[in-house]
Protein backbone atom coordinates (compact mmCIF):
# COMPACT_ATOMS: atom_id res chain seq x y z
CA UNK A 1 0.00 0.00 0.00
CA UNK A 2 2.76 2.45 0.89
CA UNK A 3 4.87 2.00 -2.21
CA UNK A 4 1.75 2.43 -4.33
CA UNK A 5 1.36 6.02 -3.20
CA UNK A 6 5.05 6.84 -2.87
CA UNK A 7 5.21 9.39 -5.73
CA UNK A 8 2.17 11.26 -4.41
CA UNK A 9 3.54 11.31 -0.87
CA UNK A 10 6.91 12.58 -2.11
CA UNK A 11 5.23 15.28 -4.18
CA UNK A 12 3.17 16.39 -1.19
CA UNK A 13 6.22 16.50 1.11
CA UNK A 14 8.39 18.35 -1.40
CA UNK A 15 5.69 20.92 -2.08
CA UNK A 16 4.96 21.52 1.61
CA UNK A 17 8.65 21.87 2.46
CA UNK A 18 9.44 24.22 -0.43
CA UNK A 19 6.37 26.39 0.09
CA UNK A 20 7.12 26.68 3.82
CA UNK A 21 10.71 27.78 3.21
CA UNK A 22 9.54 30.06 0.41
CA UNK A 23 7.00 31.78 2.65
CA UNK A 24 9.64 32.33 5.31
CA UNK A 25 11.85 34.03 2.71
CA UNK A 26 9.26 36.17 0.93
CA UNK A 27 7.07 36.93 3.93
CA UNK A 28 3.30 37.04 4.01
CA UNK A 29 0.94 39.70 2.58
CA UNK A 30 2.05 42.22 5.22
CA UNK A 31 5.60 42.07 3.85
CA UNK A 32 4.20 42.84 0.40
CA UNK A 33 2.31 45.85 1.76
CA UNK A 34 5.46 47.16 3.43
CA UNK A 35 7.32 46.81 0.14
CA UNK A 36 4.58 48.70 -1.70
CA UNK A 37 4.68 51.52 0.83
CA UNK A 38 8.45 51.70 0.45
CA UNK A 39 8.08 51.82 -3.32
CA UNK A 40 5.71 54.76 -3.09
CA UNK A 41 8.14 56.55 -0.75
CA UNK A 42 10.95 56.09 -3.25
CA UNK A 43 8.68 57.37 -6.03
CA UNK A 44 7.91 60.44 -3.89
CA UNK A 45 11.62 61.05 -3.35
CA UNK A 46 12.30 60.90 -7.06
CA UNK A 47 9.54 63.38 -7.79
CA UNK A 48 11.03 65.61 -5.11
CA UNK A 49 14.37 65.26 -6.90
CA UNK A 50 12.87 66.73 -10.06
CA UNK A 51 11.13 69.38 -7.96
CA UNK A 52 14.43 70.46 -6.40
CA UNK A 53 15.99 70.69 -9.86
CA UNK A 54 13.18 73.00 -10.94
CA UNK A 55 13.41 75.18 -7.82
CA UNK A 56 17.19 75.44 -8.20
CA UNK A 57 16.83 76.47 -11.84
CA UNK A 58 14.51 79.30 -10.81
CA UNK A 59 16.78 80.28 -7.94
CA UNK A 60 19.72 81.50 -10.06
CA UNK A 61 21.02 77.94 -10.47
CA UNK A 62 21.70 77.38 -6.79
CA UNK A 63 20.31 74.63 -4.64
CA UNK A 64 17.84 75.78 -1.97
CA UNK A 65 18.82 75.50 1.67
CA UNK A 66 15.42 74.34 2.81
CA UNK A 67 12.67 72.54 0.99
CA UNK A 68 9.37 74.31 0.81
CA UNK A 69 6.40 74.62 -1.47
CA UNK A 70 6.96 76.52 -4.66
CA UNK A 71 3.92 77.36 -6.72
CA UNK A 72 5.83 77.66 -9.97
CA UNK A 73 7.30 74.19 -9.62
CA UNK A 74 4.54 72.40 -7.85
CA UNK A 75 4.14 69.17 -9.70
CA UNK A 76 1.95 67.21 -7.36
CA UNK A 77 4.69 66.56 -4.83
CA UNK A 78 4.36 65.24 -1.32
CA UNK A 79 6.60 66.77 1.31
CA UNK A 80 5.77 64.18 3.94
CA UNK A 81 5.37 60.44 4.16
CA UNK A 82 1.67 59.79 3.42
CA UNK A 83 1.55 56.78 5.75
CA UNK A 84 3.33 58.13 8.82
CA UNK A 85 3.13 61.91 8.22
CA UNK A 86 6.82 62.33 8.94
CA UNK A 87 8.26 64.94 6.57
CA UNK A 88 10.80 63.82 4.01
CA UNK A 89 14.28 65.12 4.80
CA UNK A 90 16.12 67.38 2.39
CA UNK A 91 19.79 68.11 2.86
CA UNK A 92 22.04 70.25 0.73
CA UNK A 93 25.29 68.31 0.89
CA UNK A 94 27.34 70.64 -1.32
CA UNK A 95 26.85 73.20 -4.08
CA UNK A 96 26.31 70.37 -6.51
CA UNK A 97 24.88 67.53 -4.42
CA UNK A 98 21.75 67.15 -2.40
CA UNK A 99 20.10 64.32 -0.50
CA UNK A 100 16.48 63.34 -0.01
CA UNK A 101 15.66 60.84 2.72
CA UNK A 102 12.64 58.86 3.82
CA UNK A 103 12.17 56.28 6.53
CA UNK A 104 11.97 52.84 4.93
CA UNK A 105 10.15 49.93 6.53
CA UNK A 106 12.07 47.15 4.82
CA UNK A 107 15.77 47.98 4.98
CA UNK A 108 17.25 44.59 4.16
CA UNK A 109 15.64 44.33 0.76
CA UNK A 110 18.00 45.25 -2.04
CA UNK A 111 16.32 47.76 -4.27
CA UNK A 112 18.34 48.20 -7.38
CA UNK A 113 17.68 51.89 -7.92
CA UNK A 114 20.38 54.23 -9.03
CA UNK A 115 21.82 56.49 -6.31
CA UNK A 116 19.50 55.06 -3.67
CA UNK A 117 20.93 53.61 -0.46
CA UNK A 118 18.48 51.17 1.14
CA UNK A 119 20.00 51.16 4.62
CA UNK A 120 19.63 54.93 5.09
CA UNK A 121 16.67 55.40 2.77
CA UNK A 122 18.42 58.30 1.03
CA UNK A 123 18.50 59.34 -2.59
CA UNK A 124 21.66 61.28 -3.41
CA UNK A 125 21.37 63.45 -6.49
CA UNK A 126 23.64 65.94 -8.18
CA UNK A 127 22.83 69.34 -9.60
CA UNK A 128 22.84 70.12 -12.45
CA UNK A 129 21.89 66.64 -13.54
CA UNK B 1 -9.16 3.22 -30.34
CA UNK B 2 -8.45 -0.26 -31.63
CA UNK B 3 -9.61 -2.23 -28.58
CA UNK B 4 -12.96 -0.43 -28.69
CA UNK B 5 -13.34 -1.38 -32.35
CA UNK B 6 -12.40 -4.96 -31.59
CA UNK B 7 -15.00 -5.35 -28.91
CA UNK B 8 -17.64 -3.50 -30.94
CA UNK B 9 -17.12 -5.82 -33.89
CA UNK B 10 -17.25 -8.86 -31.64
CA UNK B 11 -20.50 -7.75 -29.99
CA UNK B 12 -21.98 -7.03 -33.40
CA UNK B 13 -21.04 -10.46 -34.69
CA UNK B 14 -22.25 -12.17 -31.53
CA UNK B 15 -25.61 -10.37 -31.60
CA UNK B 16 -25.99 -11.12 -35.31
CA UNK B 17 -25.29 -14.78 -34.56
CA UNK B 18 -28.22 -14.73 -32.13
CA UNK B 19 -26.34 -14.80 -28.80
CA UNK B 20 -28.10 -13.23 -25.83
CA UNK B 21 -26.69 -10.16 -24.16
CA UNK B 22 -26.03 -12.07 -20.95
CA UNK B 23 -24.00 -14.71 -22.79
CA UNK B 24 -22.00 -12.04 -24.54
CA UNK B 25 -21.20 -10.11 -21.38
CA UNK B 26 -20.21 -13.30 -19.57
CA UNK B 27 -17.85 -14.29 -22.37
CA UNK B 28 -16.27 -10.84 -22.39
CA UNK B 29 -15.86 -10.83 -18.62
CA UNK B 30 -14.10 -14.17 -18.76
CA UNK B 31 -11.77 -12.79 -21.45
CA UNK B 32 -10.70 -9.99 -19.08
CA UNK B 33 -12.76 -6.97 -20.14
CA UNK B 34 -13.87 -4.61 -17.37
CA UNK B 35 -17.55 -4.00 -16.56
CA UNK B 36 -17.64 -0.47 -17.97
CA UNK B 37 -16.10 -1.63 -21.24
CA UNK B 38 -18.61 -4.48 -21.56
CA UNK B 39 -21.61 -2.28 -20.87
CA UNK B 40 -20.22 0.42 -23.21
CA UNK B 41 -19.88 -2.12 -26.01
CA UNK B 42 -23.33 -3.65 -25.46
CA UNK B 43 -24.90 -0.20 -25.27
CA UNK B 44 -23.51 0.77 -28.63
CA UNK B 45 -25.93 -1.68 -30.20
CA UNK B 46 -29.66 -1.09 -29.84
CA UNK B 47 -31.60 -3.56 -27.76
CA UNK B 48 -33.96 -4.84 -30.44
CA UNK B 49 -34.52 -8.03 -32.37
CA UNK B 50 -33.65 -6.38 -35.66
CA UNK B 51 -30.95 -8.25 -37.56
CA UNK B 52 -28.23 -7.18 -38.30
CA UNK B 53 -27.87 -5.29 -34.97
CA UNK B 54 -28.64 -1.57 -35.10
CA UNK B 55 -25.86 0.75 -33.93
CA UNK B 56 -26.73 3.55 -31.52
CA UNK B 57 -25.31 7.01 -32.03
CA UNK B 58 -22.42 7.71 -29.66
CA UNK B 59 -19.66 10.22 -29.21
CA UNK B 60 -16.22 8.90 -29.99
CA UNK B 61 -14.22 10.57 -27.30
CA UNK B 62 -15.30 11.12 -23.74
CA UNK B 63 -15.23 14.87 -23.18
CA UNK B 64 -15.62 14.34 -19.47
CA UNK B 65 -12.49 12.18 -19.37
CA UNK B 66 -10.61 14.75 -21.43
CA UNK B 67 -11.57 17.46 -18.90
CA UNK B 68 -10.66 15.35 -15.90
CA UNK B 69 -7.34 13.97 -17.10
CA UNK B 70 -6.42 17.22 -18.83
CA UNK B 71 -6.91 19.09 -15.56
CA UNK B 72 -5.08 16.46 -13.54
CA UNK B 73 -1.99 16.31 -15.74
CA UNK B 74 -1.95 20.09 -16.18
CA UNK B 75 -1.93 20.39 -12.38
CA UNK B 76 0.96 17.93 -12.22
CA UNK B 77 2.88 19.88 -14.83
CA UNK B 78 2.36 23.20 -13.05
CA UNK B 79 3.39 21.65 -9.74
CA UNK B 80 6.60 20.17 -11.16
CA UNK B 81 7.56 23.35 -12.99
CA UNK B 82 6.97 25.71 -10.06
CA UNK B 83 8.59 23.34 -7.59
CA UNK B 84 11.80 23.55 -9.67
CA UNK B 85 11.50 27.29 -10.18
CA UNK B 86 10.93 28.04 -6.50
CA UNK B 87 13.79 25.72 -5.50
CA UNK B 88 16.16 27.42 -7.93
CA UNK B 89 15.25 30.85 -6.56
CA UNK B 90 15.70 29.68 -2.97
CA UNK B 91 19.11 28.19 -3.83
CA UNK B 92 20.16 31.50 -5.39
CA UNK B 93 19.23 33.30 -2.18
CA UNK B 94 20.80 30.76 0.12
CA UNK B 95 24.11 30.64 -1.78
CA UNK B 96 24.22 34.38 -2.28
CA UNK B 97 26.63 36.19 -4.57
CA UNK B 98 27.15 39.96 -4.34
CA UNK B 99 26.82 40.21 -8.09
CA UNK B 100 23.21 39.07 -7.69
CA UNK B 101 21.78 42.24 -6.20
CA UNK B 102 20.28 43.40 -9.45
CA UNK B 103 17.79 40.55 -9.63
CA UNK B 104 16.75 40.21 -6.02
CA UNK B 105 13.45 42.05 -6.21
CA UNK B 106 12.43 40.20 -9.35
CA UNK B 107 13.17 36.85 -7.76
CA UNK B 108 10.90 37.72 -4.82
CA UNK B 109 8.05 38.28 -7.25
CA UNK B 110 8.84 35.04 -9.04
CA UNK B 111 8.88 33.13 -5.76
CA UNK B 112 5.51 34.55 -4.75
CA UNK B 113 4.12 33.49 -8.11
CA UNK B 114 5.50 29.96 -7.66
CA UNK B 115 4.13 29.71 -4.12
CA UNK B 116 0.68 30.78 -5.28
CA UNK B 117 0.82 28.28 -8.12
CA UNK B 118 1.87 25.43 -5.84
CA UNK B 119 -0.85 26.23 -3.30
CA UNK B 120 -3.46 26.00 -6.05
CA UNK B 121 -2.23 23.20 -8.26
CA UNK B 122 -0.51 20.73 -5.94
CA UNK B 123 -3.60 19.93 -3.84
CA UNK B 124 -5.69 19.87 -7.03
CA UNK B 125 -3.41 17.26 -8.55
CA UNK B 126 -3.38 15.13 -5.39
CA UNK B 127 -7.17 15.24 -5.06
CA UNK B 128 -7.82 14.41 -8.72
CA UNK B 129 -5.21 11.66 -8.63
CA UNK B 130 -6.77 10.12 -5.54
CA UNK B 131 -10.14 10.18 -7.30
CA UNK B 132 -8.66 8.59 -10.44
CA UNK B 133 -7.02 5.85 -8.38
CA UNK B 134 -10.26 5.16 -6.56
CA UNK B 135 -12.20 4.99 -9.81
CA UNK B 136 -9.63 2.70 -11.41
CA UNK B 137 -9.64 0.37 -8.43
CA UNK B 138 -13.42 0.07 -8.70
CA UNK B 139 -13.31 -0.38 -12.47
CA UNK B 140 -9.93 -1.45 -13.90
CA UNK B 141 -11.08 -0.75 -17.44
CA UNK B 142 -10.63 2.96 -16.84
CA UNK B 143 -6.87 2.65 -16.91
CA UNK B 144 -7.18 1.69 -20.56
CA UNK B 145 -8.72 5.05 -21.43
CA UNK B 146 -7.03 6.39 -24.53
CA UNK B 147 -7.52 9.93 -23.33
CA UNK B 148 -5.77 9.18 -20.07
CA UNK B 149 -2.81 7.57 -21.79
CA UNK B 150 -2.45 10.36 -24.34
CA UNK B 151 -2.63 13.13 -21.76
CA UNK B 152 -0.27 11.18 -19.55
CA UNK B 153 2.37 10.75 -22.23
CA UNK B 154 2.06 14.35 -23.40
CA UNK B 155 2.61 15.53 -19.84
CA UNK B 156 5.53 13.17 -19.42
CA UNK B 157 7.01 14.54 -22.62
CA UNK B 158 6.62 18.15 -21.48
CA UNK B 159 8.02 17.28 -18.05
CA UNK B 160 11.06 15.65 -19.64
CA UNK B 161 11.67 18.67 -21.88
CA UNK B 162 11.36 21.14 -19.00
CA UNK B 163 13.64 19.12 -16.72
CA UNK B 164 16.25 18.85 -19.45
CA UNK B 165 15.88 22.59 -19.93
CA UNK B 166 16.44 23.20 -16.22
CA UNK B 167 19.55 21.02 -16.28
CA UNK B 168 20.78 22.88 -19.34
CA UNK B 169 20.23 26.19 -17.54
CA UNK B 170 22.14 25.01 -14.48
CA UNK B 171 25.13 23.98 -16.62
CA UNK B 172 24.98 27.26 -18.53
CA UNK B 173 24.91 29.20 -15.27
CA UNK B 174 27.91 27.23 -14.07
CA UNK B 175 29.86 28.07 -17.21
CA UNK B 176 28.75 31.67 -16.83
CA UNK B 177 30.37 31.92 -13.42
CA UNK B 178 27.83 30.43 -11.03
CA UNK B 179 29.11 28.82 -7.87
CA UNK B 180 29.81 25.11 -8.10
CA UNK B 181 27.81 24.60 -4.91
CA UNK B 182 24.81 26.26 -6.53
CA UNK B 183 25.15 24.10 -9.61
CA UNK B 184 25.28 20.93 -7.53
CA UNK B 185 22.25 22.01 -5.50
CA UNK B 186 20.27 22.84 -8.64
CA UNK B 187 21.19 19.54 -10.27
CA UNK B 188 19.99 17.72 -7.19
CA UNK B 189 16.66 19.55 -7.45
CA UNK B 190 16.31 18.58 -11.11
CA UNK B 191 17.20 14.97 -10.33
CA UNK B 192 14.72 14.76 -7.44
CA UNK B 193 11.82 16.29 -9.37
CA UNK B 194 12.60 14.15 -12.42
CA UNK B 195 12.83 11.07 -10.23
CA UNK B 196 9.46 11.66 -8.61
CA UNK B 197 7.73 12.43 -11.91
CA UNK B 198 9.08 9.35 -13.62
CA UNK B 199 8.30 7.21 -10.60
CA UNK B 200 4.71 8.42 -10.83
CA UNK B 201 4.47 7.73 -14.54
CA UNK B 202 6.12 4.34 -14.28
CA UNK B 203 3.30 3.30 -11.99
CA UNK B 204 0.76 4.95 -14.25
CA UNK B 205 1.93 3.28 -17.47
CA UNK B 206 2.52 -0.13 -15.94
CA UNK B 207 -1.05 -0.39 -14.76
CA UNK B 208 -2.11 -1.63 -18.12
CA UNK B 209 0.17 -3.27 -20.63
CA UNK B 210 -2.31 -2.86 -23.48
CA UNK B 211 -1.18 -1.21 -26.64
CA UNK B 212 -2.11 2.40 -27.21
XYZ file of C-alpha atoms in Angstrom:
341
model
C 0.000 0.000 0.000
C 2.758 2.452 0.893
C 4.869 1.996 -2.206
C 1.746 2.426 -4.333
C 1.360 6.022 -3.201
C 5.045 6.845 -2.875
C 5.209 9.387 -5.729
C 2.171 11.261 -4.406
C 3.542 11.306 -0.868
C 6.913 12.576 -2.113
C 5.229 15.281 -4.181
C 3.173 16.395 -1.186
C 6.216 16.502 1.113
C 8.395 18.353 -1.403
C 5.687 20.925 -2.077
C 4.958 21.522 1.612
C 8.653 21.871 2.457
C 9.441 24.218 -0.429
C 6.368 26.393 0.091
C 7.124 26.679 3.822
C 10.713 27.777 3.208
C 9.536 30.063 0.414
C 6.997 31.783 2.648
C 9.636 32.330 5.308
C 11.847 34.026 2.712
C 9.264 36.175 0.925
C 7.068 36.926 3.934
C 3.298 37.041 4.008
C 0.938 39.699 2.584
C 2.054 42.223 5.221
C 5.600 42.071 3.846
C 4.203 42.836 0.404
C 2.314 45.846 1.763
C 5.457 47.161 3.435
C 7.316 46.813 0.144
C 4.580 48.697 -1.702
C 4.682 51.518 0.826
C 8.451 51.699 0.454
C 8.078 51.816 -3.319
C 5.710 54.763 -3.094
C 8.140 56.546 -0.747
C 10.946 56.093 -3.253
C 8.682 57.374 -6.027
C 7.910 60.439 -3.885
C 11.619 61.051 -3.354
C 12.303 60.897 -7.064
C 9.535 63.384 -7.792
C 11.033 65.611 -5.112
C 14.373 65.262 -6.904
C 12.869 66.730 -10.064
C 11.130 69.384 -7.960
C 14.426 70.459 -6.399
C 15.989 70.692 -9.860
C 13.177 73.001 -10.937
C 13.415 75.177 -7.818
C 17.192 75.437 -8.205
C 16.829 76.472 -11.838
C 14.505 79.303 -10.812
C 16.777 80.282 -7.937
C 19.724 81.495 -10.060
C 21.021 77.945 -10.466
C 21.700 77.380 -6.787
C 20.315 74.633 -4.639
C 17.837 75.782 -1.970
C 18.822 75.502 1.670
C 15.421 74.343 2.806
C 12.670 72.543 0.995
C 9.367 74.306 0.809
C 6.403 74.616 -1.472
C 6.964 76.523 -4.664
C 3.915 77.361 -6.719
C 5.828 77.661 -9.967
C 7.296 74.191 -9.624
C 4.539 72.401 -7.848
C 4.138 69.166 -9.704
C 1.951 67.212 -7.364
C 4.693 66.559 -4.831
C 4.360 65.238 -1.321
C 6.596 66.769 1.307
C 5.773 64.183 3.938
C 5.374 60.443 4.163
C 1.667 59.790 3.416
C 1.551 56.776 5.749
C 3.325 58.125 8.820
C 3.128 61.909 8.220
C 6.825 62.335 8.935
C 8.262 64.945 6.571
C 10.796 63.817 4.007
C 14.278 65.121 4.801
C 16.121 67.380 2.393
C 19.795 68.113 2.860
C 22.043 70.251 0.733
C 25.294 68.307 0.893
C 27.338 70.645 -1.315
C 26.854 73.198 -4.083
C 26.314 70.369 -6.515
C 24.885 67.533 -4.420
C 21.754 67.145 -2.399
C 20.102 64.324 -0.502
C 16.480 63.338 -0.012
C 15.656 60.841 2.723
C 12.640 58.858 3.822
C 12.174 56.279 6.526
C 11.972 52.840 4.926
C 10.147 49.928 6.534
C 12.073 47.145 4.823
C 15.769 47.978 4.981
C 17.248 44.588 4.162
C 15.641 44.332 0.756
C 18.003 45.252 -2.037
C 16.320 47.764 -4.270
C 18.341 48.203 -7.382
C 17.675 51.887 -7.922
C 20.382 54.233 -9.031
C 21.815 56.488 -6.312
C 19.496 55.064 -3.666
C 20.933 53.612 -0.456
C 18.478 51.169 1.144
C 19.999 51.162 4.617
C 19.627 54.931 5.088
C 16.668 55.404 2.768
C 18.415 58.301 1.031
C 18.496 59.340 -2.592
C 21.663 61.277 -3.411
C 21.373 63.447 -6.492
C 23.644 65.940 -8.185
C 22.826 69.335 -9.601
C 22.842 70.120 -12.447
C 21.892 66.636 -13.543
C -9.160 3.218 -30.337
C -8.449 -0.256 -31.634
C -9.610 -2.232 -28.577
C -12.963 -0.427 -28.691
C -13.340 -1.379 -32.352
C -12.397 -4.962 -31.594
C -14.999 -5.348 -28.907
C -17.642 -3.498 -30.937
C -17.124 -5.824 -33.891
C -17.253 -8.859 -31.638
C -20.500 -7.751 -29.994
C -21.979 -7.029 -33.397
C -21.040 -10.458 -34.693
C -22.247 -12.166 -31.528
C -25.609 -10.372 -31.605
C -25.990 -11.119 -35.307
C -25.293 -14.782 -34.560
C -28.221 -14.727 -32.133
C -26.338 -14.802 -28.797
C -28.095 -13.235 -25.828
C -26.685 -10.156 -24.157
C -26.034 -12.070 -20.949
C -24.003 -14.712 -22.786
C -21.997 -12.042 -24.535
C -21.197 -10.115 -21.380
C -20.214 -13.304 -19.566
C -17.845 -14.293 -22.375
C -16.272 -10.840 -22.389
C -15.864 -10.826 -18.622
C -14.097 -14.169 -18.763
C -11.769 -12.794 -21.453
C -10.699 -9.992 -19.084
C -12.759 -6.967 -20.136
C -13.872 -4.610 -17.365
C -17.546 -3.998 -16.559
C -17.644 -0.473 -17.966
C -16.099 -1.625 -21.241
C -18.607 -4.477 -21.563
C -21.609 -2.280 -20.875
C -20.216 0.415 -23.208
C -19.883 -2.122 -26.010
C -23.331 -3.649 -25.464
C -24.903 -0.197 -25.267
C -23.508 0.766 -28.631
C -25.935 -1.680 -30.203
C -29.662 -1.088 -29.842
C -31.603 -3.562 -27.761
C -33.958 -4.844 -30.440
C -34.520 -8.028 -32.369
C -33.646 -6.380 -35.657
C -30.955 -8.255 -37.561
C -28.230 -7.182 -38.299
C -27.870 -5.291 -34.971
C -28.636 -1.569 -35.103
C -25.865 0.751 -33.934
C -26.727 3.546 -31.518
C -25.313 7.005 -32.030
C -22.419 7.708 -29.662
C -19.662 10.215 -29.209
C -16.219 8.904 -29.992
C -14.220 10.566 -27.304
C -15.298 11.117 -23.745
C -15.227 14.871 -23.184
C -15.617 14.337 -19.470
C -12.492 12.179 -19.373
C -10.610 14.749 -21.430
C -11.567 17.456 -18.902
C -10.661 15.346 -15.899
C -7.339 13.971 -17.095
C -6.420 17.220 -18.828
C -6.905 19.086 -15.561
C -5.081 16.456 -13.537
C -1.993 16.309 -15.741
C -1.948 20.092 -16.180
C -1.926 20.388 -12.382
C 0.964 17.926 -12.216
C 2.885 19.881 -14.828
C 2.365 23.201 -13.048
C 3.390 21.650 -9.741
C 6.598 20.170 -11.160
C 7.557 23.354 -12.988
C 6.973 25.707 -10.062
C 8.593 23.344 -7.587
C 11.796 23.546 -9.669
C 11.496 27.295 -10.185
C 10.928 28.038 -6.499
C 13.786 25.720 -5.499
C 16.160 27.423 -7.926
C 15.252 30.849 -6.558
C 15.704 29.682 -2.969
C 19.109 28.185 -3.835
C 20.161 31.499 -5.391
C 19.226 33.295 -2.180
C 20.796 30.762 0.118
C 24.110 30.636 -1.777
C 24.216 34.380 -2.282
C 26.633 36.192 -4.567
C 27.150 39.964 -4.335
C 26.821 40.206 -8.093
C 23.211 39.071 -7.689
C 21.784 42.240 -6.195
C 20.283 43.399 -9.452
C 17.795 40.551 -9.634
C 16.753 40.207 -6.015
C 13.452 42.045 -6.211
C 12.434 40.197 -9.350
C 13.169 36.853 -7.756
C 10.904 37.720 -4.818
C 8.046 38.280 -7.247
C 8.839 35.036 -9.044
C 8.876 33.126 -5.763
C 5.510 34.547 -4.750
C 4.117 33.488 -8.107
C 5.498 29.963 -7.658
C 4.135 29.706 -4.121
C 0.678 30.784 -5.281
C 0.818 28.280 -8.116
C 1.865 25.431 -5.836
C -0.852 26.232 -3.302
C -3.462 26.000 -6.053
C -2.229 23.196 -8.256
C -0.506 20.730 -5.939
C -3.596 19.933 -3.837
C -5.692 19.872 -7.029
C -3.409 17.257 -8.547
C -3.379 15.128 -5.386
C -7.167 15.239 -5.058
C -7.821 14.407 -8.719
C -5.212 11.664 -8.634
C -6.774 10.119 -5.539
C -10.136 10.185 -7.296
C -8.661 8.587 -10.435
C -7.017 5.846 -8.382
C -10.258 5.163 -6.556
C -12.204 4.990 -9.808
C -9.634 2.702 -11.412
C -9.644 0.366 -8.426
C -13.419 0.069 -8.705
C -13.308 -0.380 -12.469
C -9.925 -1.446 -13.900
C -11.079 -0.749 -17.437
C -10.632 2.959 -16.845
C -6.873 2.655 -16.912
C -7.178 1.694 -20.555
C -8.718 5.048 -21.430
C -7.030 6.385 -24.526
C -7.521 9.930 -23.334
C -5.771 9.177 -20.067
C -2.812 7.573 -21.792
C -2.448 10.357 -24.338
C -2.625 13.135 -21.758
C -0.268 11.179 -19.549
C 2.367 10.753 -22.228
C 2.061 14.353 -23.398
C 2.606 15.532 -19.835
C 5.532 13.167 -19.417
C 7.011 14.535 -22.625
C 6.625 18.147 -21.479
C 8.022 17.281 -18.051
C 11.064 15.653 -19.640
C 11.668 18.671 -21.875
C 11.359 21.135 -19.005
C 13.636 19.125 -16.724
C 16.246 18.848 -19.454
C 15.885 22.590 -19.928
C 16.438 23.195 -16.224
C 19.549 21.024 -16.282
C 20.779 22.880 -19.339
C 20.232 26.187 -17.541
C 22.138 25.010 -14.476
C 25.129 23.978 -16.618
C 24.980 27.256 -18.527
C 24.907 29.198 -15.272
C 27.912 27.227 -14.065
C 29.861 28.075 -17.207
C 28.746 31.674 -16.827
C 30.368 31.918 -13.422
C 27.829 30.426 -11.033
C 29.111 28.817 -7.868
C 29.810 25.113 -8.099
C 27.809 24.602 -4.913
C 24.809 26.262 -6.532
C 25.153 24.101 -9.609
C 25.282 20.929 -7.529
C 22.247 22.008 -5.499
C 20.272 22.838 -8.644
C 21.191 19.545 -10.273
C 19.986 17.718 -7.192
C 16.656 19.553 -7.446
C 16.309 18.577 -11.108
C 17.196 14.968 -10.326
C 14.724 14.755 -7.443
C 11.820 16.287 -9.373
C 12.601 14.155 -12.422
C 12.828 11.072 -10.233
C 9.455 11.656 -8.607
C 7.727 12.435 -11.913
C 9.082 9.351 -13.623
C 8.296 7.205 -10.602
C 4.705 8.425 -10.829
C 4.473 7.725 -14.542
C 6.118 4.339 -14.275
C 3.304 3.299 -11.990
C 0.763 4.952 -14.254
C 1.935 3.283 -17.472
C 2.519 -0.132 -15.941
C -1.048 -0.391 -14.758
C -2.105 -1.626 -18.120
C 0.171 -3.266 -20.627
C -2.311 -2.857 -23.476
C -1.179 -1.208 -26.640
C -2.115 2.399 -27.210
